[in-house]
Every structure is written in C-alpha cells, then in structure tokens.
C-alpha cells in the first residue's frame, strides 16, 4: 500500500492544530503508520530540503523548520501521496482553497503549517530520513 511522509511544521505545533490535522487524515480513511514529535537538527533539515539548497529562501526555510518541534507522520492508503497534497492545498496559502489545511490555517508561504511528499520517490526518501523501519506499522482496519 502507498505511503507518504507528512509533517506538521513548527507553526502548526505552536498553534495546537496537530490533532485537527491528524483528524482530517483519519476521517478520510487513511491509516497512520508512524508518528513522532521531534526537534529537527540543522543537518536533517538541510538534507530533507536539499532540493531547495540554491533557492534564496533556503536559509530561512532551515531556520524555521528547526525553530521548534515538528510532528512527523507516515500515512498509508490508496493514492495517499497525491490526495494528501490535495488535502494540504497549494504551497502558498494565498492560493490554497478554503477547506484545505493551508487554506484554512495558514497565511504565509514560509509558515504554511504542513509538509507532504510530492512523489513516490520523495515519500520513500523522506520516510527513510525521519523514521527507522521498526518505528512503522502496517495494519488492516478491523473495527
Ligand atoms: P514545503 O512543502 O515544506 O517544501 C518547501 C518549502 O519551502 C515550502 O513548503 C514552503 O514552506 C517553503 N517556501 C517556498 N517558497 C518560499 C519562499 N518564497 N519563502 C520562504 N519559504 C518558501
């Protein structure tokens, strides 16, 4: 089954919306396969966001994502990578539709509440960066 990496950023943790964000993915019907509240090191942040290294906002991005705890998650389900991106809304909250996470909770592109893998390759890479295999579980819903 497809898996994706999602992360409530420091702004989401500080604004007490971890539960609300988790609830959206639970209600949608996806399975939570792993989760942890963690402080990201500068090294992990630079590796995670490596594709943005040359962008002018890279320093700001690394500084923000390491500024406080994040809630890292792995979610599992059919088409979860693309659907989670749709549920998150556009990267820039000004373009994110109401009803999406960024459309409902965020204002600026830097502090946009949540990160989600954009492809199967990114999901595999990002899950591997943040989680050990033994931290993930896979299960069927039985009740
Ligand atoms: P995310 O999905 O975590 O992936 C890269 C992040 O870079 C993106 O969300 C935004 O939060 C951030 N980002 C993109 N453009 C800018 C920008 N112009 N200034 C600051 N941060 C940005």
PDB file of N, CA and C in Angstrom, residues 14-94:
ATOM      1  N   UNK A  14       2.847  24.911  17.404  1.00  0.00           N
ATOM      2  CA  UNK A  14       2.650  26.043  18.323  1.00  0.00           C
ATOM      3  C   UNK A  14       1.199  26.487  18.376  1.00  0.00           C
ATOM      4  N   UNK A  15       0.485  26.313  17.292  1.00  0.00           N
ATOM      5  CA  UNK A  15      -0.913  26.757  17.263  1.00  0.00           C
ATOM      6  C   UNK A  15      -1.894  25.651  17.659  1.00  0.00           C
ATOM      7  N   UNK A  16      -1.354  24.542  18.187  1.00  0.00           N
ATOM      8  CA  UNK A  16      -2.204  23.461  18.737  1.00  0.00           C
ATOM      9  C   UNK A  16      -3.164  22.848  17.717  1.00  0.00           C
ATOM     10  N   UNK A  17      -2.697  22.663  16.497  1.00  0.00           N
ATOM     11  CA  UNK A  17      -3.587  22.047  15.499  1.00  0.00           C
ATOM     12  C   UNK A  17      -3.100  20.667  15.037  1.00  0.00           C
ATOM     13  N   UNK A  18      -2.173  20.048  15.791  1.00  0.00           N
ATOM     14  CA  UNK A  18      -1.743  18.684  15.435  1.00  0.00           C
ATOM     15  C   UNK A  18      -2.979  17.789  15.355  1.00  0.00           C
ATOM     16  N   UNK A  19      -3.813  17.847  16.391  1.00  0.00           N
ATOM     17  CA  UNK A  19      -4.976  16.965  16.463  1.00  0.00           C
ATOM     18  C   UNK A  19      -5.936  17.188  15.305  1.00  0.00           C
ATOM     19  N   UNK A  20      -6.145  18.460  14.988  1.00  0.00           N
ATOM     20  CA  UNK A  20      -7.072  18.782  13.906  1.00  0.00           C
ATOM     21  C   UNK A  20      -6.552  18.272  12.557  1.00  0.00           C
ATOM     22  N   UNK A  21      -5.251  18.383  12.373  1.00  0.00           N
ATOM     23  CA  UNK A  21      -4.657  17.918  11.109  1.00  0.00           C
ATOM     24  C   UNK A  21      -4.701  16.385  11.049  1.00  0.00           C
ATOM     25  N   UNK A  22      -4.322  15.738  12.147  1.00  0.00           N
ATOM     26  CA  UNK A  22      -4.377  14.265  12.187  1.00  0.00           C
ATOM     27  C   UNK A  22      -5.814  13.806  11.926  1.00  0.00           C
ATOM     28  N   UNK A  23      -6.785  14.498  12.510  1.00  0.00           N
ATOM     29  CA  UNK A  23      -8.197  14.100  12.368  1.00  0.00           C
ATOM     30  C   UNK A  23      -8.642  14.107  10.913  1.00  0.00           C
ATOM     31  N   UNK A  24      -8.130  15.065  10.145  1.00  0.00           N
ATOM     32  CA  UNK A  24      -8.539  15.128   8.724  1.00  0.00           C
ATOM     33  C   UNK A  24      -8.115  13.870   7.975  1.00  0.00           C
ATOM     34  N   UNK A  25      -6.896  13.413   8.248  1.00  0.00           N
ATOM     35  CA  UNK A  25      -6.413  12.217   7.538  1.00  0.00           C
ATOM     36  C   UNK A  25      -7.077  10.950   8.092  1.00  0.00           C
ATOM     37  N   UNK A  26      -7.373  10.937   9.391  1.00  0.00           N
ATOM     38  CA  UNK A  26      -8.101   9.790   9.967  1.00  0.00           C
ATOM     39  C   UNK A  26      -9.497   9.694   9.369  1.00  0.00           C
ATOM     40  N   UNK A  27     -10.188  10.841   9.312  1.00  0.00           N
ATOM     41  CA  UNK A  27     -11.563  10.840   8.797  1.00  0.00           C
ATOM     42  C   UNK A  27     -11.607  10.473   7.331  1.00  0.00           C
ATOM     43  N   UNK A  28     -10.574  10.851   6.606  1.00  0.00           N
ATOM     44  CA  UNK A  28     -10.512  10.499   5.185  1.00  0.00           C
ATOM     45  C   UNK A  28     -10.450   8.979   5.017  1.00  0.00           C
ATOM     46  N   UNK A  29      -9.861   8.308   6.021  1.00  0.00           N
ATOM     47  CA  UNK A  29      -9.808   6.841   5.976  1.00  0.00           C
ATOM     48  C   UNK A  29      -8.415   6.265   5.837  1.00  0.00           C
ATOM     49  N   UNK A  30      -7.404   7.130   5.908  1.00  0.00           N
ATOM     50  CA  UNK A  30      -6.035   6.619   5.814  1.00  0.00           C
ATOM     51  C   UNK A  30      -5.595   6.013   7.140  1.00  0.00           C
ATOM     52  N   UNK A  31      -4.564   5.175   7.062  1.00  0.00           N
ATOM     53  CA  UNK A  31      -4.002   4.555   8.259  1.00  0.00           C
ATOM     54  C   UNK A  31      -2.726   5.284   8.676  1.00  0.00           C
ATOM     55  N   UNK A  32      -2.672   5.643   9.950  1.00  0.00           N
ATOM     56  CA  UNK A  32      -1.442   6.206  10.490  1.00  0.00           C
ATOM     57  C   UNK A  32      -0.457   5.062  10.698  1.00  0.00           C
ATOM     58  N   UNK A  33       0.702   5.162  10.063  1.00  0.00           N
ATOM     59  CA  UNK A  33       1.684   4.065  10.131  1.00  0.00           C
ATOM     60  C   UNK A  33       2.828   4.387  11.082  1.00  0.00           C
ATOM     61  N   UNK A  34       2.975   5.680  11.436  1.00  0.00           N
ATOM     62  CA  UNK A  34       4.032   6.086  12.365  1.00  0.00           C
ATOM     63  C   UNK A  34       3.903   7.567  12.643  1.00  0.00           C
ATOM     64  N   UNK A  35       4.329   7.986  13.841  1.00  0.00           N
ATOM     65  CA  UNK A  35       4.251   9.411  14.175  1.00  0.00           C
ATOM     66  C   UNK A  35       5.164   9.717  15.344  1.00  0.00           C
ATOM     67  N   UNK A  36       5.751  10.910  15.325  1.00  0.00           N
ATOM     68  CA  UNK A  36       6.536  11.353  16.494  1.00  0.00           C
ATOM     69  C   UNK A  36       6.705  12.867  16.505  1.00  0.00           C
ATOM     70  N   UNK A  37       6.689  13.401  17.732  1.00  0.00           N
ATOM     71  CA  UNK A  37       7.019  14.801  17.943  1.00  0.00           C
ATOM     72  C   UNK A  37       8.530  14.858  18.060  1.00  0.00           C
ATOM     73  N   UNK A  38       9.168  15.716  17.293  1.00  0.00           N
ATOM     74  CA  UNK A  38      10.634  15.726  17.311  1.00  0.00           C
ATOM     75  C   UNK A  38      11.191  17.109  16.987  1.00  0.00           C
ATOM     76  N   UNK A  39      12.408  17.304  17.427  1.00  0.00           N
ATOM     77  CA  UNK A  39      13.149  18.522  17.092  1.00  0.00           C
ATOM     78  C   UNK A  39      14.102  18.156  15.948  1.00  0.00           C
ATOM     79  N   UNK A  40      13.977  18.817  14.822  1.00  0.00           N
ATOM     80  CA  UNK A  40      14.830  18.516  13.665  1.00  0.00           C
ATOM     81  C   UNK A  40      16.186  19.204  13.827  1.00  0.00           C
ATOM     82  N   UNK A  41      17.260  18.476  13.561  1.00  0.00           N
ATOM     83  CA  UNK A  41      18.594  19.082  13.588  1.00  0.00           C
ATOM     84  C   UNK A  41      18.806  19.863  12.292  1.00  0.00           C
ATOM     85  N   UNK A  42      19.781  20.773  12.311  1.00  0.00           N
ATOM     86  CA  UNK A  42      20.107  21.529  11.090  1.00  0.00           C
ATOM     87  C   UNK A  42      20.521  20.573   9.979  1.00  0.00           C
ATOM     88  N   UNK A  43      21.270  19.521  10.330  1.00  0.00           N
ATOM     89  CA  UNK A  43      21.742  18.559   9.324  1.00  0.00           C
ATOM     90  C   UNK A  43      20.554  17.864   8.644  1.00  0.00           C
ATOM     91  N   UNK A  44      19.587  17.418   9.452  1.00  0.00           N
ATOM     92  CA  UNK A  44      18.423  16.730   8.884  1.00  0.00           C
ATOM     93  C   UNK A  44      17.600  17.699   8.021  1.00  0.00           C
ATOM     94  N   UNK A  45      17.453  18.928   8.501  1.00  0.00           N
ATOM     95  CA  UNK A  45      16.680  19.926   7.741  1.00  0.00           C
ATOM     96  C   UNK A  45      17.339  20.181   6.387  1.00  0.00           C
ATOM     97  N   UNK A  46      18.662  20.325   6.382  1.00  0.00           N
ATOM     98  CA  UNK A  46      19.374  20.608   5.125  1.00  0.00           C
ATOM     99  C   UNK A  46      19.262  19.435   4.164  1.00  0.00           C
ATOM    100  N   UNK A  47      19.278  18.225   4.714  1.00  0.00           N
ATOM    101  CA  UNK A  47      19.145  17.044   3.859  1.00  0.00           C
ATOM    102  C   UNK A  47      17.710  16.915   3.328  1.00  0.00           C
ATOM    103  N   UNK A  48      16.749  17.066   4.217  1.00  0.00           N
ATOM    104  CA  UNK A  48      15.342  16.954   3.817  1.00  0.00           C
ATOM    105  C   UNK A  48      14.992  17.948   2.710  1.00  0.00           C
ATOM    106  N   UNK A  49      15.462  19.194   2.876  1.00  0.00           N
ATOM    107  CA  UNK A  49      15.139  20.241   1.908  1.00  0.00           C
ATOM    108  C   UNK A  49      16.264  20.461   0.895  1.00  0.00           C
ATOM    109  N   UNK A  50      17.107  19.439   0.687  1.00  0.00           N
ATOM    110  CA  UNK A  50      18.272  19.553  -0.198  1.00  0.00           C
ATOM    111  C   UNK A  50      17.964  20.084  -1.585  1.00  0.00           C
ATOM    112  N   UNK A  51      16.796  19.736  -2.121  1.00  0.00           N
ATOM    113  CA  UNK A  51      16.466  20.187  -3.488  1.00  0.00           C
ATOM    114  C   UNK A  51      16.281  21.709  -3.562  1.00  0.00           C
ATOM    115  N   UNK A  52      16.119  22.365  -2.396  1.00  0.00           N
ATOM    116  CA  UNK A  52      15.927  23.823  -2.385  1.00  0.00           C
ATOM    117  C   UNK A  52      17.212  24.579  -2.017  1.00  0.00           C
ATOM    118  N   UNK A  53      18.342  23.848  -1.984  1.00  0.00           N
ATOM    119  CA  UNK A  53      19.607  24.420  -1.495  1.00  0.00           C
ATOM    120  C   UNK A  53      19.993  25.731  -2.178  1.00  0.00           C
ATOM    121  N   UNK A  54      19.726  25.832  -3.466  1.00  0.00           N
ATOM    122  CA  UNK A  54      20.135  27.034  -4.210  1.00  0.00           C
ATOM    123  C   UNK A  54      19.100  28.154  -4.144  1.00  0.00           C
ATOM    124  N   UNK A  55      17.959  27.904  -3.542  1.00  0.00           N
ATOM    125  CA  UNK A  55      16.894  28.915  -3.528  1.00  0.00           C
ATOM    126  C   UNK A  55      17.236  29.987  -2.502  1.00  0.00           C
ATOM    127  N   UNK A  56      16.812  31.244  -2.790  1.00  0.00           N
ATOM    128  CA  UNK A  56      17.159  32.350  -1.868  1.00  0.00           C
ATOM    129  C   UNK A  56      16.575  32.174  -0.467  1.00  0.00           C
ATOM    130  N   UNK A  57      15.494  31.383  -0.359  1.00  0.00           N
ATOM    131  CA  UNK A  57      14.843  31.248   0.948  1.00  0.00           C
ATOM    132  C   UNK A  57      15.346  30.038   1.738  1.00  0.00           C
ATOM    133  N   UNK A  58      16.388  29.343   1.228  1.00  0.00           N
ATOM    134  CA  UNK A  58      16.838  28.098   1.867  1.00  0.00           C
ATOM    135  C   UNK A  58      17.213  28.304   3.352  1.00  0.00           C
ATOM    136  N   UNK A  59      17.979  29.356   3.613  1.00  0.00           N
ATOM    137  CA  UNK A  59      18.422  29.620   4.995  1.00  0.00           C
ATOM    138  C   UNK A  59      17.237  29.818   5.917  1.00  0.00           C
ATOM    139  N   UNK A  60      16.288  30.603   5.431  1.00  0.00           N
ATOM    140  CA  UNK A  60      15.073  30.908   6.204  1.00  0.00           C
ATOM    141  C   UNK A  60      14.241  29.630   6.450  1.00  0.00           C
ATOM    142  N   UNK A  61      14.212  28.784   5.421  1.00  0.00           N
ATOM    143  CA  UNK A  61      13.458  27.531   5.496  1.00  0.00           C
ATOM    144  C   UNK A  61      14.054  26.608   6.566  1.00  0.00           C
ATOM    145  N   UNK A  62      15.376  26.468   6.547  1.00  0.00           N
ATOM    146  CA  UNK A  62      16.059  25.606   7.516  1.00  0.00           C
ATOM    147  C   UNK A  62      15.907  26.198   8.923  1.00  0.00           C
ATOM    148  N   UNK A  63      16.033  27.506   9.020  1.00  0.00           N
ATOM    149  CA  UNK A  63      15.912  28.161  10.330  1.00  0.00           C
ATOM    150  C   UNK A  63      14.501  27.948  10.902  1.00  0.00           C
ATOM    151  N   UNK A  64      13.503  28.076  10.045  1.00  0.00           N
ATOM    152  CA  UNK A  64      12.129  27.931  10.526  1.00  0.00           C
ATOM    153  C   UNK A  64      11.815  26.486  10.932  1.00  0.00           C
ATOM    154  N   UNK A  65      12.216  25.541  10.117  1.00  0.00           N
ATOM    155  CA  UNK A  65      11.827  24.150  10.380  1.00  0.00           C
ATOM    156  C   UNK A  65      12.554  23.590  11.612  1.00  0.00           C
ATOM    157  N   UNK A  66      13.672  24.248  11.980  1.00  0.00           N
ATOM    158  CA  UNK A  66      14.404  23.824  13.181  1.00  0.00           C
ATOM    159  C   UNK A  66      14.072  24.715  14.391  1.00  0.00           C
ATOM    160  N   UNK A  67      13.111  25.630  14.225  1.00  0.00           N
ATOM    161  CA  UNK A  67      12.861  26.633  15.276  1.00  0.00           C
ATOM    162  C   UNK A  67      12.054  26.072  16.457  1.00  0.00           C
ATOM    163  N   UNK A  68      11.482  24.887  16.282  1.00  0.00           N
ATOM    164  CA  UNK A  68      10.685  24.286  17.354  1.00  0.00           C
ATOM    165  C   UNK A  68      10.273  22.898  16.920  1.00  0.00           C
ATOM    166  N   UNK A  69       9.597  22.148  17.790  1.00  0.00           N
ATOM    167  CA  UNK A  69       9.244  20.781  17.432  1.00  0.00           C
ATOM    168  C   UNK A  69       8.305  20.687  16.225  1.00  0.00           C
ATOM    169  N   UNK A  70       8.448  19.587  15.507  1.00  0.00           N
ATOM    170  CA  UNK A  70       7.540  19.260  14.399  1.00  0.00           C
ATOM    171  C   UNK A  70       6.885  17.921  14.743  1.00  0.00           C
ATOM    172  N   UNK A  71       5.760  17.630  14.083  1.00  0.00           N
ATOM    173  CA  UNK A  71       5.098  16.347  14.278  1.00  0.00           C
ATOM    174  C   UNK A  71       5.198  15.583  12.962  1.00  0.00           C
ATOM    175  N   UNK A  72       6.114  14.605  12.952  1.00  0.00           N
ATOM    176  CA  UNK A  72       6.389  13.841  11.733  1.00  0.00           C
ATOM    177  C   UNK A  72       5.488  12.617  11.683  1.00  0.00           C
ATOM    178  N   UNK A  73       4.951  12.334  10.497  1.00  0.00           N
ATOM    179  CA  UNK A  73       3.994  11.214  10.363  1.00  0.00           C
ATOM    180  C   UNK A  73       4.216  10.454   9.071  1.00  0.00           C
ATOM    181  N   UNK A  74       3.840   9.178   9.109  1.00  0.00           N
ATOM    182  CA  UNK A  74       3.731   8.395   7.889  1.00  0.00           C
ATOM    183  C   UNK A  74       2.287   7.923   7.802  1.00  0.00           C
ATOM    184  N   UNK A  75       1.649   8.178   6.668  1.00  0.00           N
ATOM    185  CA  UNK A  75       0.260   7.757   6.432  1.00  0.00           C
ATOM    186  C   UNK A  75       0.235   6.800   5.257  1.00  0.00           C
ATOM    187  N   UNK A  76      -0.680   5.836   5.363  1.00  0.00           N
ATOM    188  CA  UNK A  76      -0.743   4.780   4.369  1.00  0.00           C
ATOM    189  C   UNK A  76      -2.154   4.696   3.783  1.00  0.00           C
ATOM    190  N   UNK A  77      -2.255   4.438   2.485  1.00  0.00           N
ATOM    191  CA  UNK A  77      -3.569   4.254   1.864  1.00  0.00           C
ATOM    192  C   UNK A  77      -3.486   4.420   0.360  1.00  0.00           C
ATOM    193  N   UNK A  78      -4.581   4.123  -0.295  1.00  0.00           N
ATOM    194  CA  UNK A  78      -4.630   4.205  -1.748  1.00  0.00           C
ATOM    195  C   UNK A  78      -4.469   5.658  -2.202  1.00  0.00           C
ATOM    196  N   UNK A  79      -3.542   5.898  -3.091  1.00  0.00           N
ATOM    197  CA  UNK A  79      -3.290   7.243  -3.659  1.00  0.00           C
ATOM    198  C   UNK A  79      -3.014   8.307  -2.588  1.00  0.00           C
ATOM    199  N   UNK A  80      -2.465   7.886  -1.456  1.00  0.00           N
ATOM    200  CA  UNK A  80      -2.327   8.831  -0.330  1.00  0.00           C
ATOM    201  C   UNK A  80      -1.366   9.982  -0.657  1.00  0.00           C
ATOM    202  N   UNK A  81      -0.383   9.762  -1.522  1.00  0.00           N
ATOM    203  CA  UNK A  81       0.590  10.834  -1.798  1.00  0.00           C
ATOM    204  C   UNK A  81      -0.110  12.029  -2.441  1.00  0.00           C
ATOM    205  N   UNK A  82      -0.820  11.764  -3.514  1.00  0.00           N
ATOM    206  CA  UNK A  82      -1.490  12.843  -4.244  1.00  0.00           C
ATOM    207  C   UNK A  82      -2.669  13.410  -3.448  1.00  0.00           C
ATOM    208  N   UNK A  83      -3.457  12.529  -2.843  1.00  0.00           N
ATOM    209  CA  UNK A  83      -4.634  13.006  -2.114  1.00  0.00           C
ATOM    210  C   UNK A  83      -4.230  13.850  -0.903  1.00  0.00           C
ATOM    211  N   UNK A  84      -3.176  13.460  -0.221  1.00  0.00           N
ATOM    212  CA  UNK A  84      -2.719  14.263   0.923  1.00  0.00           C
ATOM    213  C   UNK A  84      -2.297  15.652   0.446  1.00  0.00           C
ATOM    214  N   UNK A  85      -1.645  15.727  -0.725  1.00  0.00           N
ATOM    215  CA  UNK A  85      -1.243  17.041  -1.277  1.00  0.00           C
ATOM    216  C   UNK A  85      -2.488  17.880  -1.569  1.00  0.00           C
ATOM    217  N   UNK A  86      -3.536  17.236  -2.076  1.00  0.00           N
ATOM    218  CA  UNK A  86      -4.779  17.984  -2.344  1.00  0.00           C
ATOM    219  C   UNK A  86      -5.414  18.452  -1.039  1.00  0.00           C
ATOM    220  N   UNK A  87      -5.350  17.602  -0.004  1.00  0.00           N
ATOM    221  CA  UNK A  87      -5.916  17.981   1.290  1.00  0.00           C
ATOM    222  C   UNK A  87      -5.112  19.106   1.950  1.00  0.00           C
ATOM    223  N   UNK A  88      -3.792  19.160   1.652  1.00  0.00           N
ATOM    224  CA  UNK A  88      -2.937  20.228   2.187  1.00  0.00           C
ATOM    225  C   UNK A  88      -3.201  21.562   1.513  1.00  0.00           C
ATOM    226  N   UNK A  89      -3.515  21.535   0.217  1.00  0.00           N
ATOM    227  CA  UNK A  89      -3.703  22.769  -0.554  1.00  0.00           C
ATOM    228  C   UNK A  89      -2.397  23.281  -1.118  1.00  0.00           C
ATOM    229  N   UNK A  90      -2.494  24.341  -1.921  1.00  0.00           N
ATOM    230  CA  UNK A  90      -1.314  24.899  -2.601  1.00  0.00           C
ATOM    231  C   UNK A  90      -0.243  25.313  -1.589  1.00  0.00           C
ATOM    232  N   UNK A  91       1.029  25.229  -2.026  1.00  0.00           N
ATOM    233  CA  UNK A  91       2.155  25.572  -1.142  1.00  0.00           C
ATOM    234  C   UNK A  91       1.998  26.970  -0.562  1.00  0.00           C
ATOM    235  N   UNK A  92       1.610  27.917  -1.428  1.00  0.00           N
ATOM    236  CA  UNK A  92       1.399  29.275  -0.924  1.00  0.00           C
ATOM    237  C   UNK A  92      -0.052  29.408  -0.452  1.00  0.00           C
ATOM    238  N   UNK A  93      -0.243  29.626   0.849  1.00  0.00           N
ATOM    239  CA  UNK A  93      -1.610  29.672   1.394  1.00  0.00           C
ATOM    240  C   UNK A  93      -2.514  30.678   0.697  1.00  0.00           C
ATOM    241  N   UNK A  94      -1.930  31.686   0.036  1.00  0.00           N
ATOM    242  CA  UNK A  94      -2.801  32.646  -0.648  1.00  0.00           C
ATOM    243  C   UNK A  94      -3.498  31.990  -1.850  1.00  0.00           C
TER     244      UNK A  94
END
